[in-house]
């Protein structure tokens, strides 16, 4: 319920903190939510918490039986990825332009 400029000021004071990109999968497991795909947009400065996002999506698939996909769109290249490049159900993208949303959509749809 805060205004955007208030949030920006707060983040400027606190530094924003780390990003746990495994949280969407952990939340879906905990709440028993059926998810076809997770899409993570990241600044490439992530904190894994106690579980790597690639591990979290594998756990989600195992616990639910849903072959959920994971699309990771990193805004900066830093030679690391949170998506397993050897997993056919994972798309890793670096950068964002007008083609990115369609690319992610086509990956999720399987086309």
mmCIF file of N, CA and C in Angstrom:
data_model
loop_
_atom_site.group_PDB
_atom_site.id
_atom_site.type_symbol
_atom_site.label_atom_id
_atom_site.label_comp_id
_atom_site.label_asym_id
_atom_site.label_seq_id
_atom_site.Cartn_x
_atom_site.Cartn_y
_atom_site.Cartn_z
ATOM 1 N N UNK A 1 0.808 -1.199 0.000
ATOM 2 C CA UNK A 1 0.000 0.000 0.000
ATOM 3 C C UNK A 1 0.851 1.263 0.000
ATOM 4 N N UNK A 2 2.120 1.099 -0.417
ATOM 5 C CA UNK A 2 3.012 2.255 -0.470
ATOM 6 C C UNK A 2 3.061 2.823 -1.883
ATOM 7 N N UNK A 3 3.363 4.081 -1.953
ATOM 8 C CA UNK A 3 3.575 4.718 -3.246
ATOM 9 C C UNK A 3 4.930 4.271 -3.796
ATOM 10 N N UNK A 4 5.047 4.263 -5.111
ATOM 11 C CA UNK A 4 6.281 3.814 -5.739
ATOM 12 C C UNK A 4 7.486 4.634 -5.284
ATOM 13 N N UNK A 5 7.356 5.934 -5.177
ATOM 14 C CA UNK A 5 8.499 6.748 -4.759
ATOM 15 C C UNK A 5 8.913 6.442 -3.324
ATOM 16 N N UNK A 6 7.955 6.048 -2.464
ATOM 17 C CA UNK A 6 8.288 5.637 -1.097
ATOM 18 C C UNK A 6 9.085 4.331 -1.100
ATOM 19 N N UNK A 7 8.688 3.404 -1.953
ATOM 20 C CA UNK A 7 9.392 2.120 -2.060
ATOM 21 C C UNK A 7 10.811 2.343 -2.581
ATOM 22 N N UNK A 8 10.956 3.189 -3.583
ATOM 23 C CA UNK A 8 12.283 3.484 -4.134
ATOM 24 C C UNK A 8 13.188 4.084 -3.064
ATOM 25 N N UNK A 9 12.668 4.993 -2.268
ATOM 26 C CA UNK A 9 13.453 5.590 -1.190
ATOM 27 C C UNK A 9 13.849 4.545 -0.151
ATOM 28 N N UNK A 10 12.933 3.668 0.197
ATOM 29 C CA UNK A 10 13.229 2.619 1.167
ATOM 30 C C UNK A 10 14.323 1.689 0.640
ATOM 31 N N UNK A 11 14.219 1.279 -0.616
ATOM 32 C CA UNK A 11 15.236 0.404 -1.189
ATOM 33 C C UNK A 11 16.588 1.100 -1.282
ATOM 34 N N UNK A 12 16.580 2.379 -1.553
ATOM 35 C CA UNK A 12 17.840 3.132 -1.610
ATOM 36 C C UNK A 12 18.520 3.135 -0.244
ATOM 37 N N UNK A 13 17.740 3.171 0.824
ATOM 38 C CA UNK A 13 18.295 3.163 2.183
ATOM 39 C C UNK A 13 18.807 1.783 2.584
ATOM 40 N N UNK A 14 18.083 0.747 2.174
ATOM 41 C CA UNK A 14 18.410 -0.602 2.637
ATOM 42 C C UNK A 14 19.295 -1.373 1.674
ATOM 43 N N UNK A 15 19.417 -0.906 0.444
ATOM 44 C CA UNK A 15 20.214 -1.638 -0.539
ATOM 45 C C UNK A 15 19.432 -2.716 -1.244
ATOM 46 N N UNK A 16 18.189 -2.933 -0.869
ATOM 47 C CA UNK A 16 17.338 -3.894 -1.568
ATOM 48 C C UNK A 16 17.481 -5.327 -1.107
ATOM 49 N N UNK A 17 18.647 -5.737 -0.679
ATOM 50 C CA UNK A 17 18.835 -7.101 -0.199
ATOM 51 C C UNK A 17 19.009 -8.100 -1.326
ATOM 52 N N UNK A 18 19.188 -9.348 -0.982
ATOM 53 C CA UNK A 18 19.371 -10.409 -1.964
ATOM 54 C C UNK A 18 18.046 -10.902 -2.501
ATOM 55 N N UNK A 19 18.104 -11.620 -3.585
ATOM 56 C CA UNK A 19 16.910 -12.160 -4.219
ATOM 57 C C UNK A 19 16.971 -13.671 -4.187
ATOM 58 N N UNK A 20 16.006 -14.274 -3.552
ATOM 59 C CA UNK A 20 15.931 -15.723 -3.503
ATOM 60 C C UNK A 20 15.010 -16.178 -4.631
ATOM 61 N N UNK A 21 15.597 -16.557 -5.753
ATOM 62 C CA UNK A 21 14.820 -16.924 -6.930
ATOM 63 C C UNK A 21 14.185 -18.310 -6.838
ATOM 64 N N UNK A 22 14.409 -19.022 -5.762
ATOM 65 C CA UNK A 22 13.753 -20.311 -5.549
ATOM 66 C C UNK A 22 12.396 -20.142 -4.862
ATOM 67 N N UNK A 23 12.100 -18.939 -4.385
ATOM 68 C CA UNK A 23 10.853 -18.723 -3.649
ATOM 69 C C UNK A 23 9.584 -19.046 -4.437
ATOM 70 N N UNK A 24 9.485 -18.729 -5.734
ATOM 71 C CA UNK A 24 8.238 -19.081 -6.434
ATOM 72 C C UNK A 24 7.950 -20.579 -6.412
ATOM 73 N N UNK A 25 8.989 -21.394 -6.597
ATOM 74 C CA UNK A 25 8.781 -22.840 -6.572
ATOM 75 C C UNK A 25 8.467 -23.330 -5.164
ATOM 76 N N UNK A 26 9.177 -22.790 -4.170
ATOM 77 C CA UNK A 26 8.915 -23.181 -2.776
ATOM 78 C C UNK A 26 7.491 -22.820 -2.375
ATOM 79 N N UNK A 27 7.040 -21.632 -2.767
ATOM 80 C CA UNK A 27 5.671 -21.196 -2.450
ATOM 81 C C UNK A 27 4.654 -22.126 -3.106
ATOM 82 N N UNK A 28 4.875 -22.466 -4.381
ATOM 83 C CA UNK A 28 3.940 -23.335 -5.100
ATOM 84 C C UNK A 28 3.891 -24.726 -4.484
ATOM 85 N N UNK A 29 5.029 -25.219 -4.024
ATOM 86 C CA UNK A 29 5.051 -26.518 -3.338
ATOM 87 C C UNK A 29 4.264 -26.424 -2.036
ATOM 88 N N UNK A 30 4.568 -25.400 -1.242
ATOM 89 C CA UNK A 30 3.924 -25.242 0.062
ATOM 90 C C UNK A 30 2.412 -25.077 -0.053
ATOM 91 N N UNK A 31 1.966 -24.291 -1.049
ATOM 92 C CA UNK A 31 0.530 -24.005 -1.209
ATOM 93 C C UNK A 31 -0.186 -25.014 -2.097
ATOM 94 N N UNK A 32 0.582 -25.982 -2.628
ATOM 95 C CA UNK A 32 0.035 -27.012 -3.511
ATOM 96 C C UNK A 32 -0.663 -26.391 -4.727
ATOM 97 N N UNK A 33 0.038 -25.451 -5.357
ATOM 98 C CA UNK A 33 -0.471 -24.746 -6.525
ATOM 99 C C UNK A 33 0.052 -25.426 -7.785
ATOM 100 N N UNK A 34 -0.857 -25.718 -8.715
ATOM 101 C CA UNK A 34 -0.462 -26.321 -9.991
ATOM 102 C C UNK A 34 0.065 -25.219 -10.908
ATOM 103 N N UNK A 35 1.308 -25.363 -11.338
ATOM 104 C CA UNK A 35 1.962 -24.360 -12.173
ATOM 105 C C UNK A 35 2.564 -25.038 -13.399
ATOM 106 N N UNK A 36 2.281 -24.483 -14.566
ATOM 107 C CA UNK A 36 2.856 -25.003 -15.803
ATOM 108 C C UNK A 36 4.250 -24.460 -16.055
ATOM 109 N N UNK A 37 4.478 -23.210 -15.624
ATOM 110 C CA UNK A 37 5.774 -22.587 -15.880
ATOM 111 C C UNK A 37 6.048 -21.496 -14.860
ATOM 112 N N UNK A 38 7.303 -21.369 -14.534
ATOM 113 C CA UNK A 38 7.779 -20.275 -13.681
ATOM 114 C C UNK A 38 8.625 -19.373 -14.562
ATOM 115 N N UNK A 39 8.414 -18.080 -14.461
ATOM 116 C CA UNK A 39 9.212 -17.112 -15.210
ATOM 117 C C UNK A 39 9.870 -16.192 -14.197
ATOM 118 N N UNK A 40 11.186 -16.153 -14.221
ATOM 119 C CA UNK A 40 11.936 -15.329 -13.276
ATOM 120 C C UNK A 40 12.706 -14.274 -14.052
ATOM 121 N N UNK A 41 12.465 -13.023 -13.713
ATOM 122 C CA UNK A 41 13.226 -11.904 -14.255
ATOM 123 C C UNK A 41 14.203 -11.499 -13.163
ATOM 124 N N UNK A 42 15.478 -11.472 -13.482
ATOM 125 C CA UNK A 42 16.476 -11.217 -12.449
ATOM 126 C C UNK A 42 17.517 -10.208 -12.903
ATOM 127 N N UNK A 43 18.051 -9.499 -11.943
ATOM 128 C CA UNK A 43 19.146 -8.560 -12.222
ATOM 129 C C UNK A 43 20.489 -9.286 -12.217
ATOM 130 N N UNK A 44 20.454 -10.585 -12.076
ATOM 131 C CA UNK A 44 21.627 -11.459 -12.058
ATOM 132 C C UNK A 44 22.434 -11.344 -10.764
ATOM 133 N N UNK A 45 21.892 -10.668 -9.781
ATOM 134 C CA UNK A 45 22.521 -10.609 -8.461
ATOM 135 C C UNK A 45 21.592 -11.334 -7.497
ATOM 136 N N UNK A 46 21.688 -12.645 -7.498
ATOM 137 C CA UNK A 46 20.735 -13.445 -6.743
ATOM 138 C C UNK A 46 21.395 -14.102 -5.544
ATOM 139 N N UNK A 47 20.561 -14.408 -4.599
ATOM 140 C CA UNK A 47 20.955 -15.162 -3.420
ATOM 141 C C UNK A 47 20.083 -16.406 -3.427
ATOM 142 N N UNK A 48 20.683 -17.545 -3.307
ATOM 143 C CA UNK A 48 19.940 -18.779 -3.464
ATOM 144 C C UNK A 48 19.158 -19.187 -2.231
ATOM 145 N N UNK A 49 19.463 -18.638 -1.080
ATOM 146 C CA UNK A 49 18.826 -19.144 0.121
ATOM 147 C C UNK A 49 19.364 -20.529 0.408
ATOM 148 N N UNK A 50 18.519 -21.414 0.869
ATOM 149 C CA UNK A 50 18.993 -22.756 1.184
ATOM 150 C C UNK A 50 18.779 -23.747 0.034
ATOM 151 N N UNK A 51 18.241 -23.261 -1.098
ATOM 152 C CA UNK A 51 18.018 -24.148 -2.240
ATOM 153 C C UNK A 51 18.245 -23.377 -3.535
ATOM 154 N N UNK A 52 19.006 -23.959 -4.448
ATOM 155 C CA UNK A 52 19.241 -23.353 -5.754
ATOM 156 C C UNK A 52 17.938 -23.427 -6.571
ATOM 157 N N UNK A 53 17.616 -22.399 -7.365
ATOM 158 C CA UNK A 53 16.388 -22.420 -8.153
ATOM 159 C C UNK A 53 16.266 -23.633 -9.082
ATOM 160 N N UNK A 54 17.368 -24.085 -9.663
ATOM 161 C CA UNK A 54 17.310 -25.275 -10.517
ATOM 162 C C UNK A 54 16.891 -26.495 -9.702
ATOM 163 N N UNK A 55 17.388 -26.591 -8.484
ATOM 164 C CA UNK A 55 17.005 -27.684 -7.589
ATOM 165 C C UNK A 55 15.535 -27.540 -7.191
ATOM 166 N N UNK A 56 15.100 -26.311 -6.941
ATOM 167 C CA UNK A 56 13.717 -26.072 -6.519
ATOM 168 C C UNK A 56 12.719 -26.462 -7.603
ATOM 169 N N UNK A 57 13.020 -26.179 -8.872
ATOM 170 C CA UNK A 57 12.086 -26.555 -9.937
ATOM 171 C C UNK A 57 12.064 -28.073 -10.112
ATOM 172 N N UNK A 58 13.206 -28.726 -9.944
ATOM 173 C CA UNK A 58 13.219 -30.201 -10.003
ATOM 174 C C UNK A 58 12.383 -30.776 -8.863
ATOM 175 N N UNK A 59 12.513 -30.189 -7.675
ATOM 176 C CA UNK A 59 11.720 -30.651 -6.529
ATOM 177 C C UNK A 59 10.236 -30.448 -6.788
ATOM 178 N N UNK A 60 9.870 -29.296 -7.349
ATOM 179 C CA UNK A 60 8.461 -29.029 -7.668
ATOM 180 C C UNK A 60 7.924 -30.095 -8.620
ATOM 181 N N UNK A 61 8.684 -30.384 -9.668
ATOM 182 C CA UNK A 61 8.259 -31.404 -10.637
ATOM 183 C C UNK A 61 8.068 -32.758 -9.972
ATOM 184 N N UNK A 62 9.032 -33.121 -9.122
ATOM 185 C CA UNK A 62 8.983 -34.419 -8.445
ATOM 186 C C UNK A 62 7.775 -34.514 -7.508
ATOM 187 N N UNK A 63 7.542 -33.485 -6.724
ATOM 188 C CA UNK A 63 6.467 -33.525 -5.724
ATOM 189 C C UNK A 63 5.077 -33.413 -6.333
ATOM 190 N N UNK A 64 4.965 -32.726 -7.474
ATOM 191 C CA UNK A 64 3.637 -32.511 -8.058
ATOM 192 C C UNK A 64 3.348 -33.418 -9.246
ATOM 193 N N UNK A 65 4.387 -33.925 -9.881
ATOM 194 C CA UNK A 65 4.184 -34.690 -11.102
ATOM 195 C C UNK A 65 3.925 -33.813 -12.317
ATOM 196 N N UNK A 66 4.025 -32.511 -12.147
ATOM 197 C CA UNK A 66 3.815 -31.556 -13.240
ATOM 198 C C UNK A 66 5.174 -31.231 -13.864
ATOM 199 N N UNK A 67 5.321 -31.385 -15.168
ATOM 200 C CA UNK A 67 6.606 -31.076 -15.815
ATOM 201 C C UNK A 67 6.776 -29.568 -16.046
ATOM 202 N N UNK A 68 6.735 -28.816 -14.972
ATOM 203 C CA UNK A 68 6.794 -27.352 -15.049
ATOM 204 C C UNK A 68 8.082 -26.890 -15.707
ATOM 205 N N UNK A 69 7.947 -25.854 -16.511
ATOM 206 C CA UNK A 69 9.114 -25.260 -17.154
ATOM 207 C C UNK A 69 9.591 -24.070 -16.326
ATOM 208 N N UNK A 70 10.832 -23.700 -16.570
ATOM 209 C CA UNK A 70 11.422 -22.543 -15.906
ATOM 210 C C UNK A 70 12.084 -21.680 -16.962
ATOM 211 N N UNK A 71 11.637 -20.435 -17.056
ATOM 212 C CA UNK A 71 12.269 -19.465 -17.953
ATOM 213 C C UNK A 71 12.942 -18.419 -17.079
ATOM 214 N N UNK A 72 14.238 -18.239 -17.284
ATOM 215 C CA UNK A 72 15.015 -17.266 -16.522
ATOM 216 C C UNK A 72 15.475 -16.183 -17.484
ATOM 217 N N UNK A 73 15.057 -14.959 -17.222
ATOM 218 C CA UNK A 73 15.476 -13.824 -18.038
ATOM 219 C C UNK A 73 16.383 -12.952 -17.171
ATOM 220 N N UNK A 74 17.669 -13.001 -17.474
ATOM 221 C CA UNK A 74 18.665 -12.235 -16.721
ATOM 222 C C UNK A 74 18.920 -10.918 -17.444
ATOM 223 N N UNK A 75 18.899 -9.843 -16.707
ATOM 224 C CA UNK A 75 19.087 -8.527 -17.308
ATOM 225 C C UNK A 75 20.554 -8.197 -17.550
ATOM 226 N N UNK A 76 21.443 -8.973 -16.949
ATOM 227 C CA UNK A 76 22.875 -8.743 -17.130
ATOM 228 C C UNK A 76 23.576 -10.094 -17.231
ATOM 229 N N UNK A 77 24.628 -10.129 -18.003
ATOM 230 C CA UNK A 77 25.410 -11.347 -18.154
ATOM 231 C C UNK A 77 26.549 -11.338 -17.145
ATOM 232 N N UNK A 78 26.629 -12.406 -16.346
ATOM 233 C CA UNK A 78 27.717 -12.499 -15.379
ATOM 234 C C UNK A 78 28.343 -13.897 -15.353
ATOM 235 N N UNK A 79 28.150 -14.660 -16.415
ATOM 236 C CA UNK A 79 28.710 -15.997 -16.573
ATOM 237 C C UNK A 79 28.118 -17.019 -15.613
ATOM 238 N N UNK A 80 27.012 -16.690 -14.969
ATOM 239 C CA UNK A 80 26.323 -17.627 -14.083
ATOM 240 C C UNK A 80 24.854 -17.668 -14.478
ATOM 241 N N UNK A 81 24.210 -18.784 -14.215
ATOM 242 C CA UNK A 81 22.783 -18.880 -14.454
ATOM 243 C C UNK A 81 22.131 -19.612 -13.299
ATOM 244 N N UNK A 82 20.884 -19.281 -13.049
ATOM 245 C CA UNK A 82 20.148 -19.997 -12.014
ATOM 246 C C UNK A 82 19.306 -21.118 -12.619
ATOM 247 N N UNK A 83 19.265 -21.174 -13.952
ATOM 248 C CA UNK A 83 18.577 -22.255 -14.645
ATOM 249 C C UNK A 83 19.577 -23.275 -15.136
ATOM 250 N N UNK A 84 19.288 -24.538 -14.936
ATOM 251 C CA UNK A 84 20.201 -25.610 -15.344
ATOM 252 C C UNK A 84 20.256 -25.685 -16.870
ATOM 253 N N UNK A 85 21.406 -25.378 -17.480
ATOM 254 C CA UNK A 85 21.501 -25.399 -18.936
ATOM 255 C C UNK A 85 21.359 -26.801 -19.541
ATOM 256 N N UNK A 86 21.466 -27.841 -18.722
ATOM 257 C CA UNK A 86 21.317 -29.211 -19.205
ATOM 258 C C UNK A 86 19.886 -29.732 -19.073
ATOM 259 N N UNK A 87 18.973 -28.895 -18.594
ATOM 260 C CA UNK A 87 17.580 -29.265 -18.378
ATOM 261 C C UNK A 87 16.762 -28.759 -19.567
ATOM 262 N N UNK A 88 16.137 -29.670 -20.311
ATOM 263 C CA UNK A 88 15.328 -29.282 -21.474
ATOM 264 C C UNK A 88 14.098 -28.461 -21.095
ATOM 265 N N UNK A 89 13.722 -28.475 -19.831
ATOM 266 C CA UNK A 89 12.576 -27.714 -19.362
ATOM 267 C C UNK A 89 12.946 -26.329 -18.865
ATOM 268 N N UNK A 90 14.166 -25.895 -19.162
ATOM 269 C CA UNK A 90 14.659 -24.592 -18.703
ATOM 270 C C UNK A 90 15.104 -23.762 -19.900
ATOM 271 N N UNK A 91 14.697 -22.500 -19.902
ATOM 272 C CA UNK A 91 15.152 -21.532 -20.896
ATOM 273 C C UNK A 91 15.927 -20.447 -20.169
ATOM 274 N N UNK A 92 17.156 -20.210 -20.597
ATOM 275 C CA UNK A 92 17.979 -19.126 -20.052
ATOM 276 C C UNK A 92 18.121 -18.048 -21.113
ATOM 277 N N UNK A 93 17.761 -16.825 -20.763
ATOM 278 C CA UNK A 93 17.858 -15.690 -21.675
ATOM 279 C C UNK A 93 18.651 -14.602 -20.967
ATOM 280 N N UNK A 94 19.530 -13.940 -21.714
ATOM 281 C CA UNK A 94 20.259 -12.797 -21.164
ATOM 282 C C UNK A 94 19.854 -11.575 -21.964
ATOM 283 N N UNK A 95 19.405 -10.543 -21.274
ATOM 284 C CA UNK A 95 18.952 -9.318 -21.916
ATOM 285 C C UNK A 95 17.457 -9.348 -22.144
ATOM 286 N N UNK A 96 16.932 -8.200 -22.480
ATOM 287 C CA UNK A 96 15.488 -8.092 -22.676
ATOM 288 C C UNK A 96 15.230 -7.097 -23.795
ATOM 289 N N UNK A 97 14.516 -7.555 -24.820
ATOM 290 C CA UNK A 97 14.094 -6.643 -25.880
ATOM 291 C C UNK A 97 12.671 -7.017 -26.282
ATOM 292 N N UNK A 98 12.181 -6.461 -27.367
ATOM 293 C CA UNK A 98 10.787 -6.683 -27.742
ATOM 294 C C UNK A 98 10.494 -8.129 -28.127
ATOM 295 N N UNK A 99 11.508 -8.908 -28.459
ATOM 296 C CA UNK A 99 11.303 -10.310 -28.832
ATOM 297 C C UNK A 99 11.233 -11.243 -27.624
ATOM 298 N N UNK A 100 11.706 -10.791 -26.478
ATOM 299 C CA UNK A 100 11.799 -11.666 -25.303
ATOM 300 C C UNK A 100 10.455 -12.227 -24.847
ATOM 301 N N UNK A 101 9.403 -11.418 -24.700
ATOM 302 C CA UNK A 101 8.123 -12.009 -24.258
ATOM 303 C C UNK A 101 7.621 -13.129 -25.176
ATOM 304 N N UNK A 102 7.744 -12.941 -26.490
ATOM 305 C CA UNK A 102 7.289 -13.983 -27.422
ATOM 306 C C UNK A 102 8.174 -15.222 -27.332
ATOM 307 N N UNK A 103 9.468 -15.042 -27.161
ATOM 308 C CA UNK A 103 10.396 -16.149 -26.998
ATOM 309 C C UNK A 103 10.008 -16.999 -25.790
ATOM 310 N N UNK A 104 9.747 -16.332 -24.673
ATOM 311 C CA UNK A 104 9.349 -17.037 -23.450
ATOM 312 C C UNK A 104 8.001 -17.729 -23.640
ATOM 313 N N UNK A 105 7.061 -17.039 -24.266
ATOM 314 C CA UNK A 105 5.742 -17.618 -24.530
ATOM 315 C C UNK A 105 5.847 -18.875 -25.399
ATOM 316 N N UNK A 106 6.651 -18.794 -26.462
ATOM 317 C CA UNK A 106 6.828 -19.950 -27.347
ATOM 318 C C UNK A 106 7.484 -21.112 -26.613
ATOM 319 N N UNK A 107 8.442 -20.837 -25.756
ATOM 320 C CA UNK A 107 9.097 -21.893 -24.967
ATOM 321 C C UNK A 107 8.084 -22.582 -24.061
ATOM 322 N N UNK A 108 7.284 -21.788 -23.368
ATOM 323 C CA UNK A 108 6.296 -22.358 -22.444
ATOM 324 C C UNK A 108 5.250 -23.172 -23.201
ATOM 325 N N UNK A 109 4.831 -22.673 -24.368
ATOM 326 C CA UNK A 109 3.817 -23.349 -25.164
ATOM 327 C C UNK A 109 4.367 -24.585 -25.867
ATOM 328 N N UNK A 110 5.704 -24.674 -25.941
ATOM 329 C CA UNK A 110 6.315 -25.833 -26.583
ATOM 330 C C UNK A 110 6.451 -25.697 -28.073
ATOM 331 N N UNK A 111 6.335 -24.463 -28.574
ATOM 332 C CA UNK A 111 6.462 -24.292 -30.037
ATOM 333 C C UNK A 111 7.831 -23.790 -30.427
#
